[in-house]
JSON list of C-alpha atoms in Angstrom, two decimals:
[
{"chain": "S", "resi": 1234, "resn": "UNK", "atom": "CA", "xyz": [-21.61, -38.26, 10.44]},
{"chain": "S", "resi": 1235, "resn": "UNK", "atom": "CA", "xyz": [-18.19, -37.95, 9.90]},
{"chain": "S", "resi": 1236, "resn": "UNK", "atom": "CA", "xyz": [-16.25, -34.14, 9.72]},
{"chain": "S", "resi": 1237, "resn": "UNK", "atom": "CA", "xyz": [-14.37, -34.34, 6.53]},
{"chain": "S", "resi": 1238, "resn": "UNK", "atom": "CA", "xyz": [-11.26, -32.58, 7.17]},
{"chain": "S", "resi": 1239, "resn": "UNK", "atom": "CA", "xyz": [-8.64, -30.13, 4.70]},
{"chain": "S", "resi": 1240, "resn": "UNK", "atom": "CA", "xyz": [-6.59, -31.81, 2.50]},
{"chain": "S", "resi": 1241, "resn": "UNK", "atom": "CA", "xyz": [-3.20, -30.90, 2.36]},
{"chain": "S", "resi": 1242, "resn": "UNK", "atom": "CA", "xyz": [-3.59, -28.56, -1.11]},
{"chain": "S", "resi": 1243, "resn": "UNK", "atom": "CA", "xyz": [-6.63, -27.41, -0.01]},
{"chain": "S", "resi": 1244, "resn": "UNK", "atom": "CA", "xyz": [-4.23, -25.64, 3.03]},
{"chain": "S", "resi": 1245, "resn": "UNK", "atom": "CA", "xyz": [-1.83, -24.89, 0.47]},
{"chain": "S", "resi": 1246, "resn": "UNK", "atom": "CA", "xyz": [-4.80, -22.75, -1.05]},
{"chain": "S", "resi": 1247, "resn": "UNK", "atom": "CA", "xyz": [-5.14, -21.04, 1.89]},
{"chain": "S", "resi": 1248, "resn": "UNK", "atom": "CA", "xyz": [-1.46, -20.38, 3.04]},
{"chain": "S", "resi": 1249, "resn": "UNK", "atom": "CA", "xyz": [-0.07, -19.11, -0.44]},
{"chain": "S", "resi": 1250, "resn": "UNK", "atom": "CA", "xyz": [-3.50, -16.79, -0.79]},
{"chain": "S", "resi": 1251, "resn": "UNK", "atom": "CA", "xyz": [-2.23, -15.31, 2.38]},
{"chain": "S", "resi": 1252, "resn": "UNK", "atom": "CA", "xyz": [1.27, -15.22, 0.84]},
{"chain": "S", "resi": 1253, "resn": "UNK", "atom": "CA", "xyz": [0.18, -13.07, -1.65]},
{"chain": "S", "resi": 1254, "resn": "UNK", "atom": "CA", "xyz": [-2.20, -11.05, 0.61]},
{"chain": "S", "resi": 1255, "resn": "UNK", "atom": "CA", "xyz": [1.13, -9.85, 2.42]},
{"chain": "S", "resi": 1256, "resn": "UNK", "atom": "CA", "xyz": [3.70, -9.50, -0.34]},
{"chain": "S", "resi": 1257, "resn": "UNK", "atom": "CA", "xyz": [0.56, -7.38, -1.78]},
{"chain": "S", "resi": 1258, "resn": "UNK", "atom": "CA", "xyz": [1.17, -5.29, 1.25]},
{"chain": "S", "resi": 1259, "resn": "UNK", "atom": "CA", "xyz": [4.26, -4.85, 1.20]},
{"chain": "S", "resi": 1260, "resn": "UNK", "atom": "CA", "xyz": [4.28, -3.39, -2.49]},
{"chain": "S", "resi": 1261, "resn": "UNK", "atom": "CA", "xyz": [1.07, -0.88, -0.47]},
{"chain": "S", "resi": 1262, "resn": "UNK", "atom": "CA", "xyz": [4.05, -0.20, 1.85]},
{"chain": "S", "resi": 1263, "resn": "UNK", "atom": "CA", "xyz": [6.91, 0.32, -0.71]},
{"chain": "S", "resi": 1264, "resn": "UNK", "atom": "CA", "xyz": [4.99, 2.33, -3.06]},
{"chain": "S", "resi": 1265, "resn": "UNK", "atom": "CA", "xyz": [3.25, 4.64, 0.21]},
{"chain": "S", "resi": 1266, "resn": "UNK", "atom": "CA", "xyz": [6.90, 5.19, 1.42]},
{"chain": "S", "resi": 1267, "resn": "UNK", "atom": "CA", "xyz": [8.25, 6.38, -1.65]},
{"chain": "S", "resi": 1268, "resn": "UNK", "atom": "CA", "xyz": [5.33, 8.59, -2.07]},
{"chain": "S", "resi": 1269, "resn": "UNK", "atom": "CA", "xyz": [5.67, 9.76, 1.63]},
{"chain": "S", "resi": 1270, "resn": "UNK", "atom": "CA", "xyz": [9.94, 10.80, 0.20]},
{"chain": "S", "resi": 1271, "resn": "UNK", "atom": "CA", "xyz": [8.61, 12.01, -3.22]},
{"chain": "S", "resi": 1272, "resn": "UNK", "atom": "CA", "xyz": [4.87, 13.74, -2.38]},
{"chain": "S", "resi": 1273, "resn": "UNK", "atom": "CA", "xyz": [4.66, 16.41, -6.04]},
{"chain": "S", "resi": 1274, "resn": "UNK", "atom": "CA", "xyz": [5.05, 13.10, -7.82]},
{"chain": "S", "resi": 1275, "resn": "UNK", "atom": "CA", "xyz": [2.34, 11.21, -5.79]},
{"chain": "S", "resi": 1276, "resn": "UNK", "atom": "CA", "xyz": [0.16, 14.41, -5.97]},
{"chain": "S", "resi": 1277, "resn": "UNK", "atom": "CA", "xyz": [0.31, 15.03, -9.72]},
{"chain": "S", "resi": 1278, "resn": "UNK", "atom": "CA", "xyz": [0.00, 10.79, -9.95]},
{"chain": "S", "resi": 1279, "resn": "UNK", "atom": "CA", "xyz": [-2.91, 10.74, -7.89]},
{"chain": "S", "resi": 1280, "resn": "UNK", "atom": "CA", "xyz": [-5.07, 13.13, -9.86]},
{"chain": "S", "resi": 1281, "resn": "UNK", "atom": "CA", "xyz": [-3.88, 12.20, -12.85]},
{"chain": "S", "resi": 1282, "resn": "UNK", "atom": "CA", "xyz": [-5.40, 8.96, -11.39]},
{"chain": "S", "resi": 1283, "resn": "UNK", "atom": "CA", "xyz": [-8.82, 11.05, -10.65]},
{"chain": "S", "resi": 1284, "resn": "UNK", "atom": "CA", "xyz": [-9.09, 12.67, -13.79]},
{"chain": "S", "resi": 1285, "resn": "UNK", "atom": "CA", "xyz": [-9.22, 9.50, -15.05]},
{"chain": "S", "resi": 1286, "resn": "UNK", "atom": "CA", "xyz": [-11.42, 7.79, -13.03]},
{"chain": "S", "resi": 1287, "resn": "UNK", "atom": "CA", "xyz": [-14.08, 10.35, -13.60]},
{"chain": "S", "resi": 1288, "resn": "UNK", "atom": "CA", "xyz": [-13.45, 9.96, -17.71]},
{"chain": "S", "resi": 1289, "resn": "UNK", "atom": "CA", "xyz": [-14.03, 6.89, -17.26]},
{"chain": "S", "resi": 1290, "resn": "UNK", "atom": "CA", "xyz": [-16.52, 6.33, -14.68]},
{"chain": "S", "resi": 1291, "resn": "UNK", "atom": "CA", "xyz": [-18.13, 9.75, -17.28]},
{"chain": "S", "resi": 1292, "resn": "UNK", "atom": "CA", "xyz": [-18.25, 7.04, -20.21]},
{"chain": "S", "resi": 1293, "resn": "UNK", "atom": "CA", "xyz": [-19.44, 4.15, -18.17]},
{"chain": "S", "resi": 1294, "resn": "UNK", "atom": "CA", "xyz": [-22.27, 5.88, -16.77]},
{"chain": "S", "resi": 1295, "resn": "UNK", "atom": "CA", "xyz": [-23.58, 7.94, -20.54]},
{"chain": "S", "resi": 1296, "resn": "UNK", "atom": "CA", "xyz": [-23.53, 3.83, -21.99]},
{"chain": "S", "resi": 1297, "resn": "UNK", "atom": "CA", "xyz": [-25.53, 3.09, -19.50]},
{"chain": "S", "resi": 1298, "resn": "UNK", "atom": "CA", "xyz": [-27.88, 5.95, -19.22]},
{"chain": "S", "resi": 1299, "resn": "UNK", "atom": "CA", "xyz": [-28.39, 5.43, -23.87]},
{"chain": "S", "resi": 1300, "resn": "UNK", "atom": "CA", "xyz": [-28.94, 1.88, -22.42]},
{"chain": "S", "resi": 1301, "resn": "UNK", "atom": "CA", "xyz": [-32.06, 3.01, -20.65]},
{"chain": "S", "resi": 1302, "resn": "UNK", "atom": "CA", "xyz": [-32.88, 5.74, -22.80]},
{"chain": "S", "resi": 1303, "resn": "UNK", "atom": "CA", "xyz": [-36.80, 4.88, -22.23]},
{"chain": "S", "resi": 1304, "resn": "UNK", "atom": "CA", "xyz": [-37.02, 5.15, -18.50]},
{"chain": "S", "resi": 1305, "resn": "UNK", "atom": "CA", "xyz": [-37.94, 8.68, -16.98]},
{"chain": "S", "resi": 1306, "resn": "UNK", "atom": "CA", "xyz": [-34.16, 9.02, -15.23]},
{"chain": "S", "resi": 1307, "resn": "UNK", "atom": "CA", "xyz": [-32.05, 9.48, -18.83]},
{"chain": "S", "resi": 1308, "resn": "UNK", "atom": "CA", "xyz": [-31.76, 13.22, -19.50]},
{"chain": "S", "resi": 1309, "resn": "UNK", "atom": "CA", "xyz": [-30.64, 13.26, -15.32]},
{"chain": "S", "resi": 1310, "resn": "UNK", "atom": "CA", "xyz": [-27.77, 9.90, -15.92]},
{"chain": "S", "resi": 1311, "resn": "UNK", "atom": "CA", "xyz": [-26.94, 12.34, -18.95]},
{"chain": "S", "resi": 1312, "resn": "UNK", "atom": "CA", "xyz": [-26.37, 14.94, -16.83]},
{"chain": "S", "resi": 1313, "resn": "UNK", "atom": "CA", "xyz": [-24.37, 14.10, -14.31]},
{"chain": "S", "resi": 1314, "resn": "UNK", "atom": "CA", "xyz": [-22.45, 11.71, -16.95]},
{"chain": "S", "resi": 1315, "resn": "UNK", "atom": "CA", "xyz": [-21.40, 14.38, -19.47]},
{"chain": "S", "resi": 1316, "resn": "UNK", "atom": "CA", "xyz": [-20.37, 16.27, -15.67]},
{"chain": "S", "resi": 1317, "resn": "UNK", "atom": "CA", "xyz": [-17.93, 13.59, -15.26]},
{"chain": "S", "resi": 1318, "resn": "UNK", "atom": "CA", "xyz": [-16.77, 13.64, -18.47]},
{"chain": "S", "resi": 1319, "resn": "UNK", "atom": "CA", "xyz": [-16.04, 17.28, -18.22]},
{"chain": "S", "resi": 1320, "resn": "UNK", "atom": "CA", "xyz": [-14.40, 17.15, -14.58]},
{"chain": "S", "resi": 1321, "resn": "UNK", "atom": "CA", "xyz": [-11.95, 14.58, -15.75]},
{"chain": "S", "resi": 1322, "resn": "UNK", "atom": "CA", "xyz": [-10.56, 16.08, -18.74]},
{"chain": "S", "resi": 1323, "resn": "UNK", "atom": "CA", "xyz": [-10.26, 19.56, -16.30]},
{"chain": "S", "resi": 1324, "resn": "UNK", "atom": "CA", "xyz": [-8.41, 17.64, -14.18]},
{"chain": "S", "resi": 1325, "resn": "UNK", "atom": "CA", "xyz": [-6.51, 15.67, -17.19]},
{"chain": "S", "resi": 1326, "resn": "UNK", "atom": "CA", "xyz": [-5.35, 19.31, -18.86]},
{"chain": "S", "resi": 1327, "resn": "UNK", "atom": "CA", "xyz": [-5.06, 21.15, -15.15]},
{"chain": "S", "resi": 1328, "resn": "UNK", "atom": "CA", "xyz": [-3.91, 18.91, -12.68]},
{"chain": "S", "resi": 1329, "resn": "UNK", "atom": "CA", "xyz": [-1.85, 21.55, -10.30]},
{"chain": "S", "resi": 1330, "resn": "UNK", "atom": "CA", "xyz": [-5.40, 23.26, -11.04]},
{"chain": "S", "resi": 1331, "resn": "UNK", "atom": "CA", "xyz": [-7.43, 20.78, -9.72]},
{"chain": "S", "resi": 1332, "resn": "UNK", "atom": "CA", "xyz": [-4.85, 19.69, -6.75]},
{"chain": "S", "resi": 1333, "resn": "UNK", "atom": "CA", "xyz": [-5.31, 23.49, -5.13]},
{"chain": "S", "resi": 1334, "resn": "UNK", "atom": "CA", "xyz": [-8.90, 23.43, -5.19]},
{"chain": "S", "resi": 1335, "resn": "UNK", "atom": "CA", "xyz": [-8.88, 19.24, -3.61]},
{"chain": "S", "resi": 1336, "resn": "UNK", "atom": "CA", "xyz": [-6.86, 20.65, -1.18]},
{"chain": "S", "resi": 1337, "resn": "UNK", "atom": "CA", "xyz": [-9.32, 24.13, -0.73]},
{"chain": "S", "resi": 1338, "resn": "UNK", "atom": "CA", "xyz": [-11.63, 21.72, -0.24]},
{"chain": "S", "resi": 1339, "resn": "UNK", "atom": "CA", "xyz": [-9.95, 19.21, 1.93]},
{"chain": "S", "resi": 1340, "resn": "UNK", "atom": "CA", "xyz": [-8.74, 21.96, 4.72]},
{"chain": "S", "resi": 1341, "resn": "UNK", "atom": "CA", "xyz": [-12.65, 23.27, 4.60]},
{"chain": "S", "resi": 1342, "resn": "UNK", "atom": "CA", "xyz": [-13.75, 20.34, 5.43]},
{"chain": "S", "resi": 1343, "resn": "UNK", "atom": "CA", "xyz": [-11.52, 19.91, 8.29]},
{"chain": "S", "resi": 1344, "resn": "UNK", "atom": "CA", "xyz": [-12.37, 23.17, 9.42]},
{"chain": "S", "resi": 1345, "resn": "UNK", "atom": "CA", "xyz": [-15.48, 22.73, 9.97]},
{"chain": "S", "resi": 1346, "resn": "UNK", "atom": "CA", "xyz": [-15.05, 18.41, 10.52]},
{"chain": "S", "resi": 1347, "resn": "UNK", "atom": "CA", "xyz": [-12.71, 20.03, 13.85]},
{"chain": "S", "resi": 1348, "resn": "UNK", "atom": "CA", "xyz": [-15.07, 22.36, 14.43]},
{"chain": "S", "resi": 1349, "resn": "UNK", "atom": "CA", "xyz": [-18.43, 21.12, 15.34]},
{"chain": "S", "resi": 1350, "resn": "UNK", "atom": "CA", "xyz": [-16.52, 18.34, 16.95]},
{"chain": "S", "resi": 1351, "resn": "UNK", "atom": "CA", "xyz": [-14.97, 21.22, 19.59]},
{"chain": "S", "resi": 1352, "resn": "UNK", "atom": "CA", "xyz": [-18.84, 22.14, 19.82]},
{"chain": "S", "resi": 1353, "resn": "UNK", "atom": "CA", "xyz": [-20.30, 19.00, 20.43]},
{"chain": "S", "resi": 1354, "resn": "UNK", "atom": "CA", "xyz": [-17.52, 17.63, 22.83]},
{"chain": "S", "resi": 1355, "resn": "UNK", "atom": "CA", "xyz": [-18.22, 20.81, 25.20]},
{"chain": "S", "resi": 1356, "resn": "UNK", "atom": "CA", "xyz": [-21.22, 21.36, 24.92]},
{"chain": "S", "resi": 1357, "resn": "UNK", "atom": "CA", "xyz": [-22.57, 16.97, 25.22]},
{"chain": "S", "resi": 1358, "resn": "UNK", "atom": "CA", "xyz": [-19.55, 16.01, 27.35]},
{"chain": "S", "resi": 1359, "resn": "UNK", "atom": "CA", "xyz": [-20.12, 12.47, 26.79]},
{"chain": "S", "resi": 1360, "resn": "UNK", "atom": "CA", "xyz": [-17.92, 9.38, 27.80]},
{"chain": "S", "resi": 1361, "resn": "UNK", "atom": "CA", "xyz": [-15.41, 10.24, 24.83]},
{"chain": "S", "resi": 1362, "resn": "UNK", "atom": "CA", "xyz": [-15.55, 13.70, 25.77]},
{"chain": "S", "resi": 1363, "resn": "UNK", "atom": "CA", "xyz": [-11.47, 13.53, 26.13]},
{"chain": "S", "resi": 1364, "resn": "UNK", "atom": "CA", "xyz": [-11.40, 11.74, 22.33]},
{"chain": "S", "resi": 1365, "resn": "UNK", "atom": "CA", "xyz": [-13.46, 13.64, 20.55]},
{"chain": "S", "resi": 1366, "resn": "UNK", "atom": "CA", "xyz": [-12.38, 17.63, 22.09]},
{"chain": "S", "resi": 1367, "resn": "UNK", "atom": "CA", "xyz": [-8.36, 15.88, 21.07]},
{"chain": "S", "resi": 1368, "resn": "UNK", "atom": "CA", "xyz": [-10.01, 14.61, 17.24]},
{"chain": "S", "resi": 1369, "resn": "UNK", "atom": "CA", "xyz": [-11.94, 18.13, 16.78]},
{"chain": "S", "resi": 1370, "resn": "UNK", "atom": "CA", "xyz": [-8.90, 20.12, 17.77]},
{"chain": "S", "resi": 1371, "resn": "UNK", "atom": "CA", "xyz": [-6.08, 17.92, 15.34]},
{"chain": "S", "resi": 1372, "resn": "UNK", "atom": "CA", "xyz": [-8.75, 19.01, 12.70]},
{"chain": "S", "resi": 1373, "resn": "UNK", "atom": "CA", "xyz": [-8.99, 22.47, 13.12]},
{"chain": "S", "resi": 1374, "resn": "UNK", "atom": "CA", "xyz": [-5.31, 23.13, 13.71]},
{"chain": "S", "resi": 1375, "resn": "UNK", "atom": "CA", "xyz": [-4.63, 20.61, 10.36]},
{"chain": "S", "resi": 1376, "resn": "UNK", "atom": "CA", "xyz": [-7.49, 23.22, 8.32]},
{"chain": "S", "resi": 1377, "resn": "UNK", "atom": "CA", "xyz": [-5.33, 25.73, 9.34]},
{"chain": "S", "resi": 1378, "resn": "UNK", "atom": "CA", "xyz": [-2.27, 24.54, 8.70]},
{"chain": "S", "resi": 1379, "resn": "UNK", "atom": "CA", "xyz": [-3.51, 23.31, 5.51]},
{"chain": "S", "resi": 1380, "resn": "UNK", "atom": "CA", "xyz": [-5.57, 26.81, 4.46]},
{"chain": "S", "resi": 1381, "resn": "UNK", "atom": "CA", "xyz": [-1.58, 28.72, 5.87]},
{"chain": "S", "resi": 1382, "resn": "UNK", "atom": "CA", "xyz": [0.49, 27.73, 2.75]},
{"chain": "S", "resi": 1383, "resn": "UNK", "atom": "CA", "xyz": [-1.99, 27.30, 0.47]},
{"chain": "S", "resi": 1384, "resn": "UNK", "atom": "CA", "xyz": [-1.39, 26.69, -2.63]},
{"chain": "S", "resi": 1385, "resn": "UNK", "atom": "CA", "xyz": [1.95, 25.52, -1.84]},
{"chain": "S", "resi": 1386, "resn": "UNK", "atom": "CA", "xyz": [0.54, 23.30, 0.57]},
{"chain": "S", "resi": 1387, "resn": "UNK", "atom": "CA", "xyz": [-1.63, 21.63, -2.86]},
{"chain": "S", "resi": 1388, "resn": "UNK", "atom": "CA", "xyz": [1.74, 20.08, -3.49]},
{"chain": "S", "resi": 1389, "resn": "UNK", "atom": "CA", "xyz": [1.85, 17.87, -0.87]},
{"chain": "S", "resi": 1390, "resn": "UNK", "atom": "CA", "xyz": [-0.92, 17.37, 0.67]},
{"chain": "S", "resi": 1391, "resn": "UNK", "atom": "CA", "xyz": [-3.14, 15.26, -1.27]},
{"chain": "S", "resi": 1392, "resn": "UNK", "atom": "CA", "xyz": [0.10, 13.13, -1.94]},
{"chain": "S", "resi": 1393, "resn": "UNK", "atom": "CA", "xyz": [0.60, 13.02, 1.98]},
{"chain": "S", "resi": 1394, "resn": "UNK", "atom": "CA", "xyz": [-2.62, 11.37, 2.35]},
{"chain": "S", "resi": 1395, "resn": "UNK", "atom": "CA", "xyz": [-2.31, 9.13, -0.65]},
{"chain": "S", "resi": 1396, "resn": "UNK", "atom": "CA", "xyz": [1.02, 7.51, 0.81]},
{"chain": "S", "resi": 1397, "resn": "UNK", "atom": "CA", "xyz": [-0.32, 7.20, 4.38]},
{"chain": "S", "resi": 1398, "resn": "UNK", "atom": "CA", "xyz": [-3.64, 5.44, 2.94]},
{"chain": "S", "resi": 1399, "resn": "UNK", "atom": "CA", "xyz": [-0.91, 3.50, 1.26]},
{"chain": "S", "resi": 1400, "resn": "UNK", "atom": "CA", "xyz": [0.93, 2.61, 3.65]},
{"chain": "S", "resi": 1401, "resn": "UNK", "atom": "CA", "xyz": [-1.49, 1.60, 6.63]},
{"chain": "S", "resi": 1402, "resn": "UNK", "atom": "CA", "xyz": [-3.47, -0.17, 4.17]},
{"chain": "S", "resi": 1403, "resn": "UNK", "atom": "CA", "xyz": [-0.56, -2.15, 3.39]},
{"chain": "S", "resi": 1404, "resn": "UNK", "atom": "CA", "xyz": [0.82, -2.46, 7.01]},
{"chain": "S", "resi": 1405, "resn": "UNK", "atom": "CA", "xyz": [-3.03, -4.00, 8.02]},
{"chain": "S", "resi": 1406, "resn": "UNK", "atom": "CA", "xyz": [-2.88, -6.78, 4.95]},
{"chain": "S", "resi": 1407, "resn": "UNK", "atom": "CA", "xyz": [0.39, -7.49, 6.13]},
{"chain": "S", "resi": 1408, "resn": "UNK", "atom": "CA", "xyz": [-0.35, -8.35, 9.20]},
{"chain": "S", "resi": 1409, "resn": "UNK", "atom": "CA", "xyz": [-3.80, -10.02, 8.15]},
{"chain": "S", "resi": 1410, "resn": "UNK", "atom": "CA", "xyz": [-1.60, -12.41, 5.25]},
{"chain": "S", "resi": 1411, "resn": "UNK", "atom": "CA", "xyz": [1.05, -13.20, 8.12]},
{"chain": "S", "resi": 1412, "resn": "UNK", "atom": "CA", "xyz": [-1.78, -14.07, 10.99]},
{"chain": "S", "resi": 1413, "resn": "UNK", "atom": "CA", "xyz": [-3.65, -16.08, 9.10]},
{"chain": "S", "resi": 1414, "resn": "UNK", "atom": "CA", "xyz": [-0.94, -18.38, 7.82]},
{"chain": "S", "resi": 1415, "resn": "UNK", "atom": "CA", "xyz": [-0.28, -19.03, 11.39]},
{"chain": "S", "resi": 1416, "resn": "UNK", "atom": "CA", "xyz": [-3.93, -19.64, 11.95]},
{"chain": "S", "resi": 1417, "resn": "UNK", "atom": "CA", "xyz": [-4.05, -22.29, 9.04]},
{"chain": "S", "resi": 1418, "resn": "UNK", "atom": "CA", "xyz": [-0.59, -23.52, 9.97]},
{"chain": "S", "resi": 1419, "resn": "UNK", "atom": "CA", "xyz": [-1.50, -24.28, 13.57]},
{"chain": "S", "resi": 1420, "resn": "UNK", "atom": "CA", "xyz": [-5.49, -25.77, 12.61]},
{"chain": "S", "resi": 1421, "resn": "UNK", "atom": "CA", "xyz": [-3.35, -27.66, 9.72]},
{"chain": "S", "resi": 1422, "resn": "UNK", "atom": "CA", "xyz": [-1.25, -29.15, 12.26]},
{"chain": "S", "resi": 1423, "resn": "UNK", "atom": "CA", "xyz": [-4.34, -29.86, 15.19]},
{"chain": "S", "resi": 1424, "resn": "UNK", "atom": "CA", "xyz": [-6.34, -31.89, 11.74]},
{"chain": "S", "resi": 1425, "resn": "UNK", "atom": "CA", "xyz": [-3.04, -33.83, 10.52]},
{"chain": "S", "resi": 1426, "resn": "UNK", "atom": "CA", "xyz": [-1.87, -34.31, 13.99]},
{"chain": "S", "resi": 1427, "resn": "UNK", "atom": "CA", "xyz": [-1.95, -37.26, 16.04]},
{"chain": "S", "resi": 1428, "resn": "UNK", "atom": "CA", "xyz": [-5.55, -38.91, 16.85]},
{"chain": "S", "resi": 1429, "resn": "UNK", "atom": "CA", "xyz": [-6.75, -37.48, 13.22]},
{"chain": "S", "resi": 1430, "resn": "UNK", "atom": "CA", "xyz": [-9.36, -38.61, 11.13]},
{"chain": "S", "resi": 1431, "resn": "UNK", "atom": "CA", "xyz": [-8.95, -36.42, 7.99]},
{"chain": "S", "resi": 1432, "resn": "UNK", "atom": "CA", "xyz": [-7.55, -38.25, 5.06]},
{"chain": "S", "resi": 1433, "resn": "UNK", "atom": "CA", "xyz": [-4.00, -36.99, 5.66]},
{"chain": "S", "resi": 1434, "resn": "UNK", "atom": "CA", "xyz": [-3.73, -38.38, 9.35]},
{"chain": "S", "resi": 1435, "resn": "UNK", "atom": "CA", "xyz": [-0.83, -40.86, 9.98]},
{"chain": "S", "resi": 1436, "resn": "UNK", "atom": "CA", "xyz": [-2.52, -44.54, 10.61]},
{"chain": "S", "resi": 1437, "resn": "UNK", "atom": "CA", "xyz": [-1.72, -45.76, 13.88]},
{"chain": "S", "resi": 1438, "resn": "UNK", "atom": "CA", "xyz": [0.41, -48.59, 13.90]},
{"chain": "S", "resi": 1439, "resn": "UNK", "atom": "CA", "xyz": [-1.03, -51.39, 16.16]},
{"chain": "S", "resi": 1440, "resn": "UNK", "atom": "CA", "xyz": [1.37, -52.41, 19.03]}
]
């Protein structure tokens, strides 16, 4: 059974797909860099988006609960949806206060996570002892720094974390897009090169 080779259109489609992926990565990197420069704006934008997500998610959940009102979990779904809607309204009306509460919660997570990693690394002393110890120390230090400057730290912590996430995700997409284009080009050159029997291969002239 003969093996089919991809056509030029399919190869071009793959290359365009990876190019769009790389372009999206560039957009995310630019957004991350802008967010790192204007962390207060990034924090406020994040809270507004978070509030709208809670509000829309709660409305969708409430609609689904009404459609499945004969199920045993109807009232539980209604309560969860109502809580999401209420939380979304509160976040949208007071984004600064919501950012302060979320920053406090994040700092406590850093503290507890760092403390558990420190204690666990000392007690277990596994093969990743040094890495776990370093992670625990960094988490503990980060939590202390955020709490020491709270509530003023709430103006930049969330925005900085979001901007860093966008930056690294964008770099990953750029690397994936660029690498994907190179791989597609190499495979295409091999399939359509000398000795290829695909539909796009150049015919061999008789001597």
